Structures are given as C-alpha cells and as structure tokens.
CSV table of C-alpha atoms and ligand atoms in Angstrom, one decimal:
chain,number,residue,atom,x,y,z
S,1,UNK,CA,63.6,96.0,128.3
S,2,UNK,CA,65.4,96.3,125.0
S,3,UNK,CA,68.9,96.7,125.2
S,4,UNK,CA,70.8,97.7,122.9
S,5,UNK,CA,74.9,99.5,121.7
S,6,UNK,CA,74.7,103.0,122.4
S,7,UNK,CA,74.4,105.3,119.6
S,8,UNK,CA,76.6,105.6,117.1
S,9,UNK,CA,78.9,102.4,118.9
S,10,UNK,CA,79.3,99.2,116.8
S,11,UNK,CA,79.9,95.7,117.8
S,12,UNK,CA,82.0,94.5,115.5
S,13,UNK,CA,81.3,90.3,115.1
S,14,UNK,CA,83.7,87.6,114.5
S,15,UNK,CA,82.5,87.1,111.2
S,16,UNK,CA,84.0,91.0,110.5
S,17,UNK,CA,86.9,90.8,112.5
S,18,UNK,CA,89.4,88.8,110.8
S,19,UNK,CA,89.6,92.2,108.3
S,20,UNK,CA,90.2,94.5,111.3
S,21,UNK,CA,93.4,91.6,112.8
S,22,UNK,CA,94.6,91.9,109.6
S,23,UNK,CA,94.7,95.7,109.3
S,24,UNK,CA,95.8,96.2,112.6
S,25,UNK,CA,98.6,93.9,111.8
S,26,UNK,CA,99.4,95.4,108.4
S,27,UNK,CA,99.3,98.7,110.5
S,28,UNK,CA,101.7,97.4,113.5
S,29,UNK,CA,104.7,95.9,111.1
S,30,UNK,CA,104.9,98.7,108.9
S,31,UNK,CA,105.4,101.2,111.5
S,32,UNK,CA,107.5,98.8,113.3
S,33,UNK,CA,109.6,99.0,110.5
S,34,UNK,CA,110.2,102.7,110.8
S,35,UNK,CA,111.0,102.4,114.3
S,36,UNK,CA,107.7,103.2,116.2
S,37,UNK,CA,106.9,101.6,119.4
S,38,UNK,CA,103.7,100.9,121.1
S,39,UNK,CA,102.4,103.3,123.6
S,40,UNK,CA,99.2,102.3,125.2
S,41,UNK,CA,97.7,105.4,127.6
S,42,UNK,CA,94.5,105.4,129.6
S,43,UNK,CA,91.2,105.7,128.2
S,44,UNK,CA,90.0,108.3,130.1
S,45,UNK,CA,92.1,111.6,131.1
S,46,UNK,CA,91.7,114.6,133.0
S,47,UNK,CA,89.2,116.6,131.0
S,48,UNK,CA,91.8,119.7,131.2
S,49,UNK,CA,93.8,118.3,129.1
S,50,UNK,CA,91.7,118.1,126.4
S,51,UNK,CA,90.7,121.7,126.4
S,52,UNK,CA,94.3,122.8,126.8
S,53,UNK,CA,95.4,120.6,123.8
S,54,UNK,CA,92.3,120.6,121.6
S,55,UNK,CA,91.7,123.8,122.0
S,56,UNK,CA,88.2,125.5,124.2
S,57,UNK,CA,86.5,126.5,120.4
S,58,UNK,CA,86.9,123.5,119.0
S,59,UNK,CA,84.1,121.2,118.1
S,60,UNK,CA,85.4,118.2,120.0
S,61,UNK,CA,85.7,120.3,122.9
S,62,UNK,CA,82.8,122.0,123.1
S,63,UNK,CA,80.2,119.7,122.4
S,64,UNK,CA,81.6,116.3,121.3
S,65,UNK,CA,83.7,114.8,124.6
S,66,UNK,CA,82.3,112.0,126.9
S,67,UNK,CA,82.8,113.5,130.1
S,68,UNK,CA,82.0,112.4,133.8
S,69,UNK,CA,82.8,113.6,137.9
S,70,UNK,CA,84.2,111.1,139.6
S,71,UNK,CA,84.7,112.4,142.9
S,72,UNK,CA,85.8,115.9,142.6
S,73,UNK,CA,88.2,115.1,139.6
S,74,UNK,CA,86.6,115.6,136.2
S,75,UNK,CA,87.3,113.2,133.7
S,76,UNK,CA,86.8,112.3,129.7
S,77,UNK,CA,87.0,109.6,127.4
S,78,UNK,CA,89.9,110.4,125.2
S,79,UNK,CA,88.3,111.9,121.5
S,80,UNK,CA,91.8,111.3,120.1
S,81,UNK,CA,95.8,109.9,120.8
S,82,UNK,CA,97.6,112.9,120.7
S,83,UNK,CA,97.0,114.6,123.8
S,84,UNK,CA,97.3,111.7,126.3
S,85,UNK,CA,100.6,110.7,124.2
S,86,UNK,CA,102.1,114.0,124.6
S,87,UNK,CA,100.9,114.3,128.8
S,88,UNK,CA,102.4,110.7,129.0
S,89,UNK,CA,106.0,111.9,127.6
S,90,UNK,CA,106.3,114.9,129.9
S,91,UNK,CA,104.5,112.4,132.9
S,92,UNK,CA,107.5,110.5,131.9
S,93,UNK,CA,110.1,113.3,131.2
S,94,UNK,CA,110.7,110.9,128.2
S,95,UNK,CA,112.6,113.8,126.6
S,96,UNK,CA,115.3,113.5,129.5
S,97,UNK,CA,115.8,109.7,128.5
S,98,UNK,CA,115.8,109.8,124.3
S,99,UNK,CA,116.4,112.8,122.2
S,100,UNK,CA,113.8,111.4,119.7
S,101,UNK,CA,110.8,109.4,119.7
S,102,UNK,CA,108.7,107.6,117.9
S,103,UNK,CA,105.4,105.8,119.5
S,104,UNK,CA,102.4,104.5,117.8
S,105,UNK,CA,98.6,104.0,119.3
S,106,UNK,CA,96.0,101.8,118.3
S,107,UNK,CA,92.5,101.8,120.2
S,108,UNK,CA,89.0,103.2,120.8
S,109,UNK,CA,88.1,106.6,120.6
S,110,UNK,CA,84.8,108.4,121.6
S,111,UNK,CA,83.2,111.7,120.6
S,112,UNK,CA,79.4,112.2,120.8
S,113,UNK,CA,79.1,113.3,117.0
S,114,UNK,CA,76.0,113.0,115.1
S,115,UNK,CA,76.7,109.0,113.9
S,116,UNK,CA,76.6,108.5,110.0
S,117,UNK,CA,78.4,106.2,107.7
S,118,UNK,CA,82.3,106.4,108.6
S,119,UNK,CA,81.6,108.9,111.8
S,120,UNK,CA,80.7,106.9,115.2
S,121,UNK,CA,80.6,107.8,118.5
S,122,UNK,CA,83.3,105.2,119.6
S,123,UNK,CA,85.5,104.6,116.7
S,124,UNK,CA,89.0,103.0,116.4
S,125,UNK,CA,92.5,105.6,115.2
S,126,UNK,CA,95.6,104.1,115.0
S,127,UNK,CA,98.3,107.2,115.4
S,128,UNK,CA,102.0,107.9,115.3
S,129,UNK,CA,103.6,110.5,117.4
S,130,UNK,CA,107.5,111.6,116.8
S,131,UNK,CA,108.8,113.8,119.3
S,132,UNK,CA,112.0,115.9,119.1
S,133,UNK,CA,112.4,116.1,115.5
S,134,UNK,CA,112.1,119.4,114.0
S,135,UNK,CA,111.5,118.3,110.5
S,136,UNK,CA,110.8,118.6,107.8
S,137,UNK,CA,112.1,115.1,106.3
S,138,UNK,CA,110.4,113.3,109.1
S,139,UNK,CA,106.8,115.1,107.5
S,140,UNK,CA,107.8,113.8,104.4
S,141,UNK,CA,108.8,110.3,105.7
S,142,UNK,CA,105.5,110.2,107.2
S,143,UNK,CA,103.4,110.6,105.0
S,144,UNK,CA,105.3,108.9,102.0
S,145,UNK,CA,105.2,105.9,104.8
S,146,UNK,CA,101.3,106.7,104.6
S,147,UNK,CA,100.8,106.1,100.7
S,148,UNK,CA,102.9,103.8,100.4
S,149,UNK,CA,100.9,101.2,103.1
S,150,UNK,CA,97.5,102.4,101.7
S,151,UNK,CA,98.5,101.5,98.4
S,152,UNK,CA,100.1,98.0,99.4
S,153,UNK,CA,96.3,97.6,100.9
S,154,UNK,CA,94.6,98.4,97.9
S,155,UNK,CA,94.0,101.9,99.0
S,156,UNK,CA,95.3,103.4,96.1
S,157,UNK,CA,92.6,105.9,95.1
S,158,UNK,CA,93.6,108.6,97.4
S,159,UNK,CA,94.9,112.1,97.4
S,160,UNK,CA,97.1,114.0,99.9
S,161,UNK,CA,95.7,117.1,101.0
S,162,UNK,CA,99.0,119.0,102.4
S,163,UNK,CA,99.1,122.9,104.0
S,164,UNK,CA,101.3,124.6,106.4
S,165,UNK,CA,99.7,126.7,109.7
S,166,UNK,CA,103.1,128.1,110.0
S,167,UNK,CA,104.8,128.6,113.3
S,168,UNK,CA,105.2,131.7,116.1
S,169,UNK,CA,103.0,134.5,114.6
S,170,UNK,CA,101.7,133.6,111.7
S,171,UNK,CA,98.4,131.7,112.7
S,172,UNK,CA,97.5,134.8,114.7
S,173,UNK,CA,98.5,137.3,111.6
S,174,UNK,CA,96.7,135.0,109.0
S,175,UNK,CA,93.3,134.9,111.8
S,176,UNK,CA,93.6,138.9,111.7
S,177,UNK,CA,93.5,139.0,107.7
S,178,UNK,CA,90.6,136.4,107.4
S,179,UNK,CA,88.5,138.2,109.8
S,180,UNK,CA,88.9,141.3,107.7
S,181,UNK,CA,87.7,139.1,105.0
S,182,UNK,CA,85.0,137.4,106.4
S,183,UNK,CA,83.5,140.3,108.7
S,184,UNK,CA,81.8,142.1,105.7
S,185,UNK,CA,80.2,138.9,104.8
S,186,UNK,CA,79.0,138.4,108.3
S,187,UNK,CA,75.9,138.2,107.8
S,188,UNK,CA,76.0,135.8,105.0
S,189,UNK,CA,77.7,133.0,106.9
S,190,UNK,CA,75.8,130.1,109.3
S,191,UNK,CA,75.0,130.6,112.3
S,192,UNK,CA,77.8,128.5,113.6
S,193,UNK,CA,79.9,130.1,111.3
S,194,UNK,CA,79.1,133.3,112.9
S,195,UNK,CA,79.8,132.6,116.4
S,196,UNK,CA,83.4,131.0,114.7
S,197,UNK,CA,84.0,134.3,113.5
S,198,UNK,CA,84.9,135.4,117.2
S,199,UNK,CA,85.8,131.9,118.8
S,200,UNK,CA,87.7,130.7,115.5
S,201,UNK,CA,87.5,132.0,112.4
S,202,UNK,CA,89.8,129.5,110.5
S,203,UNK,CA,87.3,126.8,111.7
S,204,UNK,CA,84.7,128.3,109.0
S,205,UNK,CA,87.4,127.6,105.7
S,206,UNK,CA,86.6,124.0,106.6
S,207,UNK,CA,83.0,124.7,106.4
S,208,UNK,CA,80.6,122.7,103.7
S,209,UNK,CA,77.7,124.9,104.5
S,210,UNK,CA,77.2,126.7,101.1
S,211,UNK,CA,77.0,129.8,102.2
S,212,UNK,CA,79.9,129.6,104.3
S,213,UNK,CA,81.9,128.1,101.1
S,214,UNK,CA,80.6,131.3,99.5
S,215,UNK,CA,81.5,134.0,101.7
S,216,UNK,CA,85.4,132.4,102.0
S,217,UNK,CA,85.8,132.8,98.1
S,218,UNK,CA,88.8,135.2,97.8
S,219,UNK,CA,89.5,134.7,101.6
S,220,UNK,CA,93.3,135.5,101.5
S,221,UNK,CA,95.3,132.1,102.0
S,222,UNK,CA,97.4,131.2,104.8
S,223,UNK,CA,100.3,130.6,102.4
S,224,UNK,CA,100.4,134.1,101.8
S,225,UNK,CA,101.0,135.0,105.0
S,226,UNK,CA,103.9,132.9,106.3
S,227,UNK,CA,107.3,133.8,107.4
S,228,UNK,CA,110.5,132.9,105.9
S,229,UNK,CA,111.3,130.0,108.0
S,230,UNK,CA,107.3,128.4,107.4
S,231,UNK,CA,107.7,128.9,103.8
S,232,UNK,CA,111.3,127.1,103.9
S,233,UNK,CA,110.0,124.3,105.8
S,234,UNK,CA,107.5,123.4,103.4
S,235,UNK,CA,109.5,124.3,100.5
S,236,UNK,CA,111.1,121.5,102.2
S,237,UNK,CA,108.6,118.8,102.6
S,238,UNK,CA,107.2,119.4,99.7
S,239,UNK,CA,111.1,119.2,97.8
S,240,UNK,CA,111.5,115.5,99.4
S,241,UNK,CA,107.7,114.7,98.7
S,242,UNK,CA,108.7,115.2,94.9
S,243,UNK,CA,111.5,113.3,94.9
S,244,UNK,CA,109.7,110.2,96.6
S,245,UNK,CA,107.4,110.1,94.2
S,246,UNK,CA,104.7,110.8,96.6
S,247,UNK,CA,101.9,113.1,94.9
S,248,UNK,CA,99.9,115.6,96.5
S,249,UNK,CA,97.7,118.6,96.6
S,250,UNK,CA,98.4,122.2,98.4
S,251,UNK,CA,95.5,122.9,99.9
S,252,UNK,CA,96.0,126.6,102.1
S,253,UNK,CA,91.8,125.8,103.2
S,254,UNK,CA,93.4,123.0,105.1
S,255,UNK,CA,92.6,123.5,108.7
S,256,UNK,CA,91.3,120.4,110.4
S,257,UNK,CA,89.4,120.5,113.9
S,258,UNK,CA,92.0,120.8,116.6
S,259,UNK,CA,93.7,123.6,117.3
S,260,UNK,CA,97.6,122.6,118.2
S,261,UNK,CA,98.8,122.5,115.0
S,262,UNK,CA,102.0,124.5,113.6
S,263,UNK,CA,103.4,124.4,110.3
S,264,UNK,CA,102.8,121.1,107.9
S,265,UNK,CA,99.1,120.1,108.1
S,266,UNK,CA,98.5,117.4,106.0
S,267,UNK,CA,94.8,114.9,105.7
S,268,UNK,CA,94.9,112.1,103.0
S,269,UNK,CA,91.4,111.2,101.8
S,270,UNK,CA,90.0,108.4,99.7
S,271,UNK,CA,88.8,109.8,95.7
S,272,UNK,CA,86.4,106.2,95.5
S,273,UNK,CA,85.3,103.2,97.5
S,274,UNK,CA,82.4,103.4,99.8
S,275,UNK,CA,83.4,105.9,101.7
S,276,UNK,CA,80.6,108.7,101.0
S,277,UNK,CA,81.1,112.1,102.4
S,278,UNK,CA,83.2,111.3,105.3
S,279,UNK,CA,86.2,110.1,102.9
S,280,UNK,CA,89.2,111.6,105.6
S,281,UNK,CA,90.8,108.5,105.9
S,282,UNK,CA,93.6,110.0,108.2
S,283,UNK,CA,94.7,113.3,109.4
S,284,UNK,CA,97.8,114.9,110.8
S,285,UNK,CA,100.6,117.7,110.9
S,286,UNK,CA,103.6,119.0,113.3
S,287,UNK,CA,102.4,120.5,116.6
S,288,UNK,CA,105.4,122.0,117.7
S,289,UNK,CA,104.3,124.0,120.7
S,290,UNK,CA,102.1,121.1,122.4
S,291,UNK,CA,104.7,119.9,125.2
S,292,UNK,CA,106.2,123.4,126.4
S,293,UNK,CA,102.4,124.2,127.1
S,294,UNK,CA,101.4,120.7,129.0
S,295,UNK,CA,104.6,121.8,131.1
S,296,UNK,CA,107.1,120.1,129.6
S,297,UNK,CA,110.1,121.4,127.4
S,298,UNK,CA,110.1,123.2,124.2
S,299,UNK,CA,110.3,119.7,122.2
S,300,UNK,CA,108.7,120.0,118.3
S,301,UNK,CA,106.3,116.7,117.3
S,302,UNK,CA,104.5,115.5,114.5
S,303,UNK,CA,101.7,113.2,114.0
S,304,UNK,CA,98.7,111.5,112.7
S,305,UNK,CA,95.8,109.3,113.4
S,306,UNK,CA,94.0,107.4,111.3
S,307,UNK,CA,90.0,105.7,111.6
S,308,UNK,CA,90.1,101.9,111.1
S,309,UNK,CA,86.6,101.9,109.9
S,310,UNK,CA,87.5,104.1,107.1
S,311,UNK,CA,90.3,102.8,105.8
S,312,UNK,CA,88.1,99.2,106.1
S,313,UNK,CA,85.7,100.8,104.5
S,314,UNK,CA,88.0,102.0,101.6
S,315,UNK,CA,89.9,99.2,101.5
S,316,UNK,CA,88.8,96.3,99.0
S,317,UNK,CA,86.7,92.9,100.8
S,318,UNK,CA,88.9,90.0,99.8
S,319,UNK,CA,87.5,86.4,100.5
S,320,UNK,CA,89.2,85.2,104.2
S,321,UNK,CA,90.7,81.9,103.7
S,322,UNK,CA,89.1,79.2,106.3
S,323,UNK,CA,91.3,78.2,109.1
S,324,UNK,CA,91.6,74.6,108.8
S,325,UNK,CA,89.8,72.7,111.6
S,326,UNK,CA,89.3,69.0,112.8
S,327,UNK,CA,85.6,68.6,114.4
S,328,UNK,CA,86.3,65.9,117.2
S,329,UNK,CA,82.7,63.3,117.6
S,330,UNK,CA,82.6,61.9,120.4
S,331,UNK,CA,80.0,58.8,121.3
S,332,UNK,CA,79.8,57.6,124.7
S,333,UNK,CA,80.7,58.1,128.0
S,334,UNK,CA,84.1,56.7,127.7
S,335,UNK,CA,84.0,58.2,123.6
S,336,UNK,CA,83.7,61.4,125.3
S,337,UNK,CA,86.6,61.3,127.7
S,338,UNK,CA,88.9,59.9,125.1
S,339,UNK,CA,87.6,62.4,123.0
S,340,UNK,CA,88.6,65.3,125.1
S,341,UNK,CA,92.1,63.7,125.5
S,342,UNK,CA,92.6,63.8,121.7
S,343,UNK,CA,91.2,67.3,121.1
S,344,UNK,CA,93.8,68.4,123.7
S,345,UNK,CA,96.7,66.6,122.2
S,346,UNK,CA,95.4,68.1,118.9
S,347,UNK,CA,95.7,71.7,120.2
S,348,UNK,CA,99.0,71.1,121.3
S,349,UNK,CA,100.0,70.3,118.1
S,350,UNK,CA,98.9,73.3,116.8
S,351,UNK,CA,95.7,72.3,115.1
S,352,UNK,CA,92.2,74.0,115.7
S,353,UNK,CA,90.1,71.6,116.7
S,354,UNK,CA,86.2,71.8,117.6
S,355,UNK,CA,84.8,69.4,120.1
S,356,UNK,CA,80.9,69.0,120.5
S,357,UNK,CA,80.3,67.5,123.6
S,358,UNK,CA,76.7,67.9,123.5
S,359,UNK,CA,76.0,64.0,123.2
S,360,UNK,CA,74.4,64.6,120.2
S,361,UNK,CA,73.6,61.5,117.6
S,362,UNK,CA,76.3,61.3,114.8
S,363,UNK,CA,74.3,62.6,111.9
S,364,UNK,CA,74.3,66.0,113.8
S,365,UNK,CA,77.7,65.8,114.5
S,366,UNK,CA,78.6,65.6,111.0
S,367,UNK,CA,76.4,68.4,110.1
S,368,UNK,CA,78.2,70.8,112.5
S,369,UNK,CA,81.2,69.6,111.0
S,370,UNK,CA,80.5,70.2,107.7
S,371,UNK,CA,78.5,73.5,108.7
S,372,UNK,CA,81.9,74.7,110.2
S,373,UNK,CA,83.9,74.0,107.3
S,374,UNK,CA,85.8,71.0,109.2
S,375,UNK,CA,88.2,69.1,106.9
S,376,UNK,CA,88.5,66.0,109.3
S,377,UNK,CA,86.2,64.7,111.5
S,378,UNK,CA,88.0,62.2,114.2
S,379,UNK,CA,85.3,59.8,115.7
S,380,UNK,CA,85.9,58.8,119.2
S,381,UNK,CA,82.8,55.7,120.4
S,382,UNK,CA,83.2,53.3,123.1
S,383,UNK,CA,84.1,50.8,120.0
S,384,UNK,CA,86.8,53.3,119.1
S,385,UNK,CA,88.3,53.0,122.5
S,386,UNK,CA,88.3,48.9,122.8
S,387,UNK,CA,89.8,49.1,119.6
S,388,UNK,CA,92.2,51.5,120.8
S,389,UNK,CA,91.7,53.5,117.2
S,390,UNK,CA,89.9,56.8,116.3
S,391,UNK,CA,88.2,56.6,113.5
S,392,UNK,CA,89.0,59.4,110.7
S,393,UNK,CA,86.5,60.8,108.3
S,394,UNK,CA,87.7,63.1,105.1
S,395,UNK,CA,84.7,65.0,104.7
S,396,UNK,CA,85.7,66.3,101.0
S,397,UNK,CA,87.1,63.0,99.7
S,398,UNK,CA,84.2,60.9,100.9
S,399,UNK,CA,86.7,58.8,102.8
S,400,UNK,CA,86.8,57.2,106.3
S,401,UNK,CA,89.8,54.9,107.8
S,402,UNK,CA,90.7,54.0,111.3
S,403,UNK,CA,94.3,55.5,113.1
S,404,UNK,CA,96.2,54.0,115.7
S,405,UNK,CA,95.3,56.1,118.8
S,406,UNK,CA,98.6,55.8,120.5
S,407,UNK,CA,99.8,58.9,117.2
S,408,UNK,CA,96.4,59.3,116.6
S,409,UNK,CA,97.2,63.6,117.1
S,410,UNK,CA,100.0,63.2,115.3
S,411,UNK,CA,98.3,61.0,112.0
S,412,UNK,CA,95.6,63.5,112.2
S,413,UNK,CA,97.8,66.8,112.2
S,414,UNK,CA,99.9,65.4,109.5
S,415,UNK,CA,97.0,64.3,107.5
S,416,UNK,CA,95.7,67.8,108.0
S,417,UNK,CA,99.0,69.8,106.8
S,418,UNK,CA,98.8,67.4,103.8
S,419,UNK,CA,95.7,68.8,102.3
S,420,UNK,CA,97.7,71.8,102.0
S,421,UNK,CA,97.0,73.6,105.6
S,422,UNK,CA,99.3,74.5,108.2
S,423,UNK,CA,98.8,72.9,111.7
S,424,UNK,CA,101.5,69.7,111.6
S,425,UNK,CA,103.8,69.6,114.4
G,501,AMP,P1,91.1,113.7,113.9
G,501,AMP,O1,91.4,112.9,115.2
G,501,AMP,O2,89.8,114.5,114.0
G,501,AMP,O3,92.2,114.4,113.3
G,501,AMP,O4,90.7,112.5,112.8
G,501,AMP,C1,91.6,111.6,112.3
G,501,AMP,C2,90.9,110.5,111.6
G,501,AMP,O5,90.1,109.8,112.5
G,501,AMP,C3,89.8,111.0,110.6
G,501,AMP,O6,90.4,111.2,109.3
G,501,AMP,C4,88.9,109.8,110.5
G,501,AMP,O7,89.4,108.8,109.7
G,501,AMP,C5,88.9,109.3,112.0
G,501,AMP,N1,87.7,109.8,112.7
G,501,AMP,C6,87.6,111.0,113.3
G,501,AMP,N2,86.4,111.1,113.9
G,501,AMP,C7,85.7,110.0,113.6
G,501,AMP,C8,84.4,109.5,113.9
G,501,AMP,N3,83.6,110.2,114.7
G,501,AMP,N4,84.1,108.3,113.5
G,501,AMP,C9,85.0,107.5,112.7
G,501,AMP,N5,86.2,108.0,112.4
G,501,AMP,C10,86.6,109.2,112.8
C-alpha cells in the first residue's frame, strides 16, 4: 500500500520547524502587546455556520469545505477563524461581560482548493478578531500593527491593498450598478463568471481570467457609490494611515472571497520573494453585521487572518543557530546506569543532552556526537564508575579531561555555558 499526506496537506519536519516556532512566536508577542488574547475554538463546526457567515455563493462554501454527517448533525472543518470566533462570542454572550474585545487564533485550516505553491488544502492562519469597536482608528491600528511586524521580519516588500464595501445599502446599490455594467458584456465573461453574474457579481472584479478582467474595464467603482458615513469612515482610516506613516494603495476592485464584509476591506500582499502568484500574504476588513445575524447583538468587528506558509515563504531563510547539546557515551552495564543518572541531572540543569543507549562501540558514539553537532561528549565506562569520574571530551578543542562525578552535571553545564551557550544552572 502506499500511503501517503492527502493532497495538498504538508508535513512540516523538524528540520523546517524551528522557522514556523519562531514566527508563531514573533506573531503571539506582538499581538500580545496590543492586547489580544488567545482564543482557541474547535476544529470542526456546524456546517450552517459557515454558509451563514461565508456566504452560500462563495467559493469556499460552495465547493471548497471538508464536510461530514456524523449522526444527523452535519459538520465542517473550519476553512477560516472568523466564523467560529464570532459563534464562540455570542455562545459566550462575551459582549454581556467586556464592551471590547480583542482575541487572536493561530491553527490549521482546511479547504479542498486546487493545491499549488502557497495554496494547500490544510494550511495554517493566524487571525485577530476585535469586537465592539466601531472604528475606524482600530482599522488603522491594525493594519499599521501589520507592516510594522512584517517589516521587523524582513517582510518589507509589500503593499497594502485597502477598499471600503461600505455599510447598510451600499453593497446592494453598488451590486445593482455592476450588473448594469457587466450584463451587456455577458457573454464575454467565463463561465464562472457568468453564473457570478446572478449568485455574485462583485466576485467577478476579483477575477484573473482575461476576459473577465476585460469586460470589468470601466465597471463603475464601489467608491462611487458610498454613503456619507462609508466615505467618512475611510476618509478616516485612511487620515490616520497617513499620519502613521503606513503606505497604501486604494483599490475599489478589492473584494476578497467571503461575503461578511462592511466598510474597510483591506489585503496586504508581498511585491517580491518566492511567493509566485499566490502573493496575499493576509487579508481582512470590518464585518459589522456578522454577530446580530449568528443571533447575537448588533456588535461591529474587524479582523484579519493571515497564512503562515506565505509569510514563511516571503520572509528571508536565516541560518538557525544549533542548540548546544552534550552527547552522553555510555560503556557497560554499570556505564550505562550511571550514564542515565548523569544525563538526567543534566536535563535538570537545563542542558539538552542526547543519550545513545544503543551499546554501541565508542568510535560510533563519537560519530553521532559529532554528526549531531554535540559540543561535549561525557564518557561514562565501568572504569569511569570505579574511578568515580566521567570522563569529558571537547570535541572542537581536541581535548579530553576527567570530572569529579559527585558535580559532574554541574562541571559539565558550566563548561558548556562557557563556550558561549546558555544551559548553566
Ligand atoms: P482568507 O481567509 O481567504 O481571507 O485568506 C487569508 C489568508 O489566508 C490569505 O491571504 C492567505 O495568506 C491564506 N490562505 C487562504 N487560503 C489559503 C490556502 N488554500 N493555502 C494557503 N494559504 C491560504
């Protein structure tokens, strides 16, 4: 049988993941720092709220979502944060606690897209969700906070992509004009594009499909269309955005593929690196309307998520330091117990320390050791233990000297934080 990841799902191997602890990291104490807490929802959720938060013509919903009976309840493996952050806050009737929030997500994701570089079937977002904040500095915060880490990561090659949907009528005013627009041009467009033309025409601005991109030339723009308040609001963001520095583009073909947005819309995509054609690092905007229709009060939100492989993908490979390590050798039965009593004492001092109890001869032991990058090795033989010493070998200095094994740990961990590595007591 050959068994192998599904499609488009990666393992990711230890030899890749000390990029993704560090991102993560990066990620968790620079939200942290703007108040976010951790939320952490179930992977799967009712497959109605998808389609009530998505949106029924969306691409996700209609043909991308991982979904199973169990029993008679129909379930889905969540294609994004938003929507199981927003049915955990009225769940919660978090609004009746807090009259703003501010959680963040980090986890797997699944929709069955067609896998290419930078698009999987399971991929990793990391989001952040404030709720009960009307805006629009908190739009601005956000995505200023956005630069500003992508740049400190050496993600500095990047544009902001910013529009606003507008609020109450103005998505359904702007959908009338582009459909007056488009429908001449019918039969010009795709053939998905056609069928969008009924289900969801602004789906076919985002479009790459030539044809498509042809028959939206001159389309009216959404910016055209919006009320006072919209336009004041983004007048808004867009006044703070200046004076933080933060530069962007307005972009009224903005759409995105999920359908709760309102008013600020904004993605933020990488100009080099090895991104290729799927260069949306992140994506996000307000979706003001999302927790009166899950049932829960008339609260206005913002938010984004973000793919990790992207951003990995974007951000530059740096060398990873090597953890320093002392490779224990044991030889002999009672080398091998005493061995196992000094690797533990080692560990609790702090010190990464690799044991091979294979009862292997020396000469491999040492080649594991240097294999694994060891800086000490700490020989424990039956002569070891009558001499009640371990004997220590500096594998870059060529040097070998016997410690008193009553601070044998101790000796070692110091000698070990000496050659300029952390791990001493
Ligand atoms: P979305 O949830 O569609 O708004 O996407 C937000 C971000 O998630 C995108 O900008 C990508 O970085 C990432 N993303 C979305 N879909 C995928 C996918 N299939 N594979 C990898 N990353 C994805």
């Amino acid at each position: 049988m050959n068994l192998q990841a599904p499609k488009g799902m990666n393992d990711i191997l230890p030899d890749e993941i000390g990029r993704w602890h560090r991102l993560e990291a990066a990620f968790r104490s620079t939200v942290e720092l703007f108040g976010y807490s951790e939320l952490r929802t179930p992977l799967v959720e009712p497959t109605q709220l998808f389609v009530r938060s998505i949106g029924e013509a969306t691409d996700i919903v209609e043909k991308e979502m991982f979904t199973f009976d169990r029993g008679d309840e129909s379930l889905t493996l969540r294609p994004e944060g938003t929507a199981g952050a927003a049915r955990a806050y009225v769940e919660h009737a978090v609004h009746g606690r807090e009259p703003l929030t501010r959680w963040y997500y980090l986890g797997p994701m699944f929709r069955a897209e067609r896998p290419q570089k930078g698009r999987y079937r399971q991929f990793y977002q990391a989001g952040c969700e404030v709720y009960g904040d009307a805006g629009p500095a908190v739009d601005a915060e956000m995505i200023d906070m956005l630069v500003r880490w992508l740049e400190r990561l050496g993600v500095s090659d990047v544009t902001v992509h910013l529009n606003s949907l507008g609020a109450g009528g103005t998505r359904e005013r702007y959908r009338a004009a582009l459909v007056e627009h488009l429908a001449p041009r019918e039969a010009s467009l795709g053939d998905d594009s056609r069928r969008r033309l009924v289900t969801n025409p602004l789906r076919i601005l985002d479009s790459k499909d030539p044809r498509d991109v042809a028959a939206c030339e001159g389309a009216p723009s959404i910016l055209d269309v919006l009320d006072d308040a919209d336009r004041a609001h983004f007048a808004e963001v867009r006044r703070l955005l200046d004076r933080l520095g933060t530069p962007y583009v307005v972009d009224g073909r903005l759409v995105r593929g999920l359908d709760y947005y309102t008013r600020t819309l904004f993605e933020i995509r990488a100009t080099g690196g090895e991104l290729g054609a799927q260069n949306a690092l992140l994506g996000g905007g307000r979706y003001d309307r999302m927790i009166g229709e899950l049932g829960g009060p008339e609260v206005p939100c913002i938010g984004f998520a973000m793919g990790l492989e992207r951003v990995l993908l974007a951000m530059p490979r740096e060398p990873l330091a090597a953890v320093p390590t002392v490779f224990v050798a044991p030889l002999g039965d009672r080398g091998l117990a005493e061995g196992m009593v000094l690797a533990r004492e080692l560990r609790e001092l702090g010190v990464r320390t690799e044991l091979d109890g294979r009862r292997g001869s020396m000469k491999s032991m040492l080649r594991r050791a240097s294999s694994l990058g060891a800086s000490l090795v700490a020989i424990v033989g039956d002569g070891e233990v009558d001499r009640a010493v371990v004997s220590v070998k500096d594998l870059a200095a060529h040097a070998q000297a016997d410690v008193p094994r009553a601070d044998a740990a101790r000796t070692i961990a110091g000698q070990l934080a000496s050659k300029g590595a952390p791990g001493g007591a």
